[in-house]
Amino acid sequence: MSVNLALLDTSFDMCIKCTVCTTKCPVAEVQPDYPGPKQSGPDGERWRIKGEGFYDESLKYCTNCKRCEVACPSGVEIGSIIQKAKVRSGRHKPKIRDYILSHTDLMGAVATPVAPVVNMVTKVKPVRKLMDKVLDIDERPALPTYSWQTFRQWFKKDAPDQTGFKRQITFYHGCYINSNDTTVGKDLVKVLNAMNIGVQLLKKEKCCGVPLIANGFMDKAQSNAKLNTEQFREALEGDSECVISTSSSCSMTIRDEYHKLLEVDNRELVDRIFFFNTFLVKEFEQGNLPEMKPVKIKIAYHSPCHLIRVGGIVFTLEILRRIPGVELHMLDQRCCGQAGTYGFKKENYETSQEIGAPIFDQINKINPDFVVTDCEACKMQVESSTDYKVLHPLSVLARAL
Amino acid sequence: MKFDSLIIGGGLAGLVCGIRCAQAGLKTGIISRGESGLAFSSGTIDLMGTGQNRESLIDPFKGIEWMLLKNPEHPYGKVGLDNIHQAMSWFQTLSREIELPYAPIAEGKNQHRITALGALRPTYLSPASMVHMPIEGKQTGFHRVAVVNIEGFRDFQPELARHNLRCLAEFQGVEVVSATIKLPSEALGNRDPGTMRSVELSRQLDSDRAISILAEKLKAAIGHADLVLLPSVLSLSNGSERLAQLSELSGYKISELATLPPSLPGLRLSERLQQRFHRLGGLMMSGDKADKGIIEQGKVQSISTHGNNQMALIADHIILASGSFMSGGLVADRNRIRESIFGLDVNTDSDRPQWANQKFLNGKAHAFTGFGVVVDQYMRPRKDNETVENLYCIGSVLGHAQPVEEGSAGGIAISTGWAAAERIIQKAAIQQKTAVQKTSSQEEIHHVR
């Protein structure tokens, strides 16, 4: 069965036409060709249910950052309305480029065995020029590098023994940790072990689906969601207390989009699928706080859009505030402009940079030792656009152990 | 997760209460579902604008005193006049701290605000970007007033405003003119202003260059004028600064008029207050929604939210600032009104046909605008007739007020938000004192042993 996007969803009727969403849209702020979320979302949908002729090109500008949904006083899921319309319209046929950017687990499997070569090649200017010309992947942003040893390989061969812990959780690592940067995964193991909790992996896992949804591969996203959900069920029926993810976008997708957008019913499981921050704060409050030594670093925290959407920023802040010695600076809650794969695309690169510019300026002004954020896409954008290195909150915590 | 104080609702009342609590060093959270009513407001603060005979009140505090004689259950009655005074002056200090100063025309005196349709409305505090017009006397002190629009901007009609102003007694003998100025297309990013709403236009005009072009065009178009009225289209975040800059460059006294929603002056206030709350270490859960609160043994035990149902939020003090019908704090079912999060007792006992007047816009207050939560003198509500000890209700979720008819919504939000925070700060100080005493006496015992 394929994803049934044709079902008539009239939730746009809740829109009271106040236009507040458009005042908060980072794309509308810098890209006047984009009419804004109100027009592209609920207003446009009112016409699109009439017929094919009412779909328009401007839908492509939406990054699905969901700030419109955060601003909406009437509970309209504006971002989702636009994403669904984009797919339904059939006009935004995914290109080869979109396939490459969105099939993150497949690309990881292909690239990691030859990681040094891939990493070198994607830094070579003529190659990037060629990718720019042929694939429409902009030549300017730094592309993610690949890891020589995947996280799964490390976990199997080099991770400390996890069987001695009475309490066990299952870690959904996602593509970025497995193929690109294994640090956060290793840090999660270190932190949880320090809290007397053992870590297991799923027998197998696929990309959560977030880049697939954004690039219009809905059927593939659905089959991934099915596989992951089966794996979660199996793990949770075993000796695992819960499933933990360290990526804010993976968590949001699994918790909110599997059921609502991809029609994979995981409702009986979602209460046991945690983003790392809620799990840790719960443990801390029950007294399970690892012993920490001061970490004397100055950090600037950037709030990822998708974590704002689910009201989760406060839990990460609670963790960072408990680490002794950390000097925490809050960056204004603005979008960094990367939005997953959006910023890599040639047609979006400039919009993406303009959206992020105020954040980059603020980082430069604060001049921190590190920028800290929960999202790997934000990390790529900030590292590509500034001279600062970006850490995951777990990596700050791991430094205190 | 545990807070000292946890506020449901990020509108004016919630933000005021949150900022005051955070100033006092309390660990404070605000759960906020979407932008608040400020996005639709004029950006001025009404305290008590209209008297019993629908006259514009010069002294809002006297007006409150008179009103309370007839309606002692009004939220202002719970706060008390002294506290209302204190709350309003605290808010003025805060407004200077956030660099968006709000002031009355004179201490304790209402002023007139000019609307985009050219009407006068009584209000108490207004930002520096709006002219202070006295209510007393029938003279404005102006000789020539120009109402100006930017050609193509569709959400403001200067001729209509001009016509209506001319009809007012206050503007007799004042020459009121209107003008539309055409900006060169490079000042508008080479775009047609006819396609822009106020926010979009403000993004184009938020530059030194655009402001200086605008200043030149103004001078050329209107000649002498001792007041220029412009729709609020100059910069969302730095509107007051841009207006002052335009004033200086052009030599005119300029006042902005809030246009159709979204209202720039209101959004500006909301943005600055949120920023303040963040900088004081306040924790904002925007995008999340309080789903349900558990009340047991006369106390709120926990709050569950839509985005984080895995972790209950708990707090010593909970503040309900969820607003009225429009914000979803109150919900009207077929035959009853209910408070949406806790199911608190409300002041509605009439049948549905009595909820609204036959004529909707005849100027008389509807019963439904006075509906809301019933509270005791500390603004604590009741559920099933039992007082909820650690819950406080503030702002427009409160019953027994007629904010539209009275012109009192802003004042109620600020004074109840401030008063609830003061009460919480007091209680927290007492708790801390007892806690300190406990630990020191334990230490003594330890020492003796």
mmCIF file of C-alpha atoms in Angstrom, chain A residues 88 100 237 295 349:
data_model
loop_
_atom_site.group_PDB
_atom_site.id
_atom_site.type_symbol
_atom_site.label_atom_id
_atom_site.label_comp_id
_atom_site.label_asym_id
_atom_site.label_seq_id
_atom_site.Cartn_x
_atom_site.Cartn_y
_atom_site.Cartn_z
ATOM 1 C CA ARG A 88 0.636 15.324 -4.036
ATOM 2 C CA ILE A 100 21.527 11.014 -3.441
ATOM 3 C CA GLU A 237 9.397 -6.704 24.015
ATOM 4 C CA VAL A 295 34.308 21.489 32.092
ATOM 5 C CA TYR A 349 22.009 27.760 -1.132
#
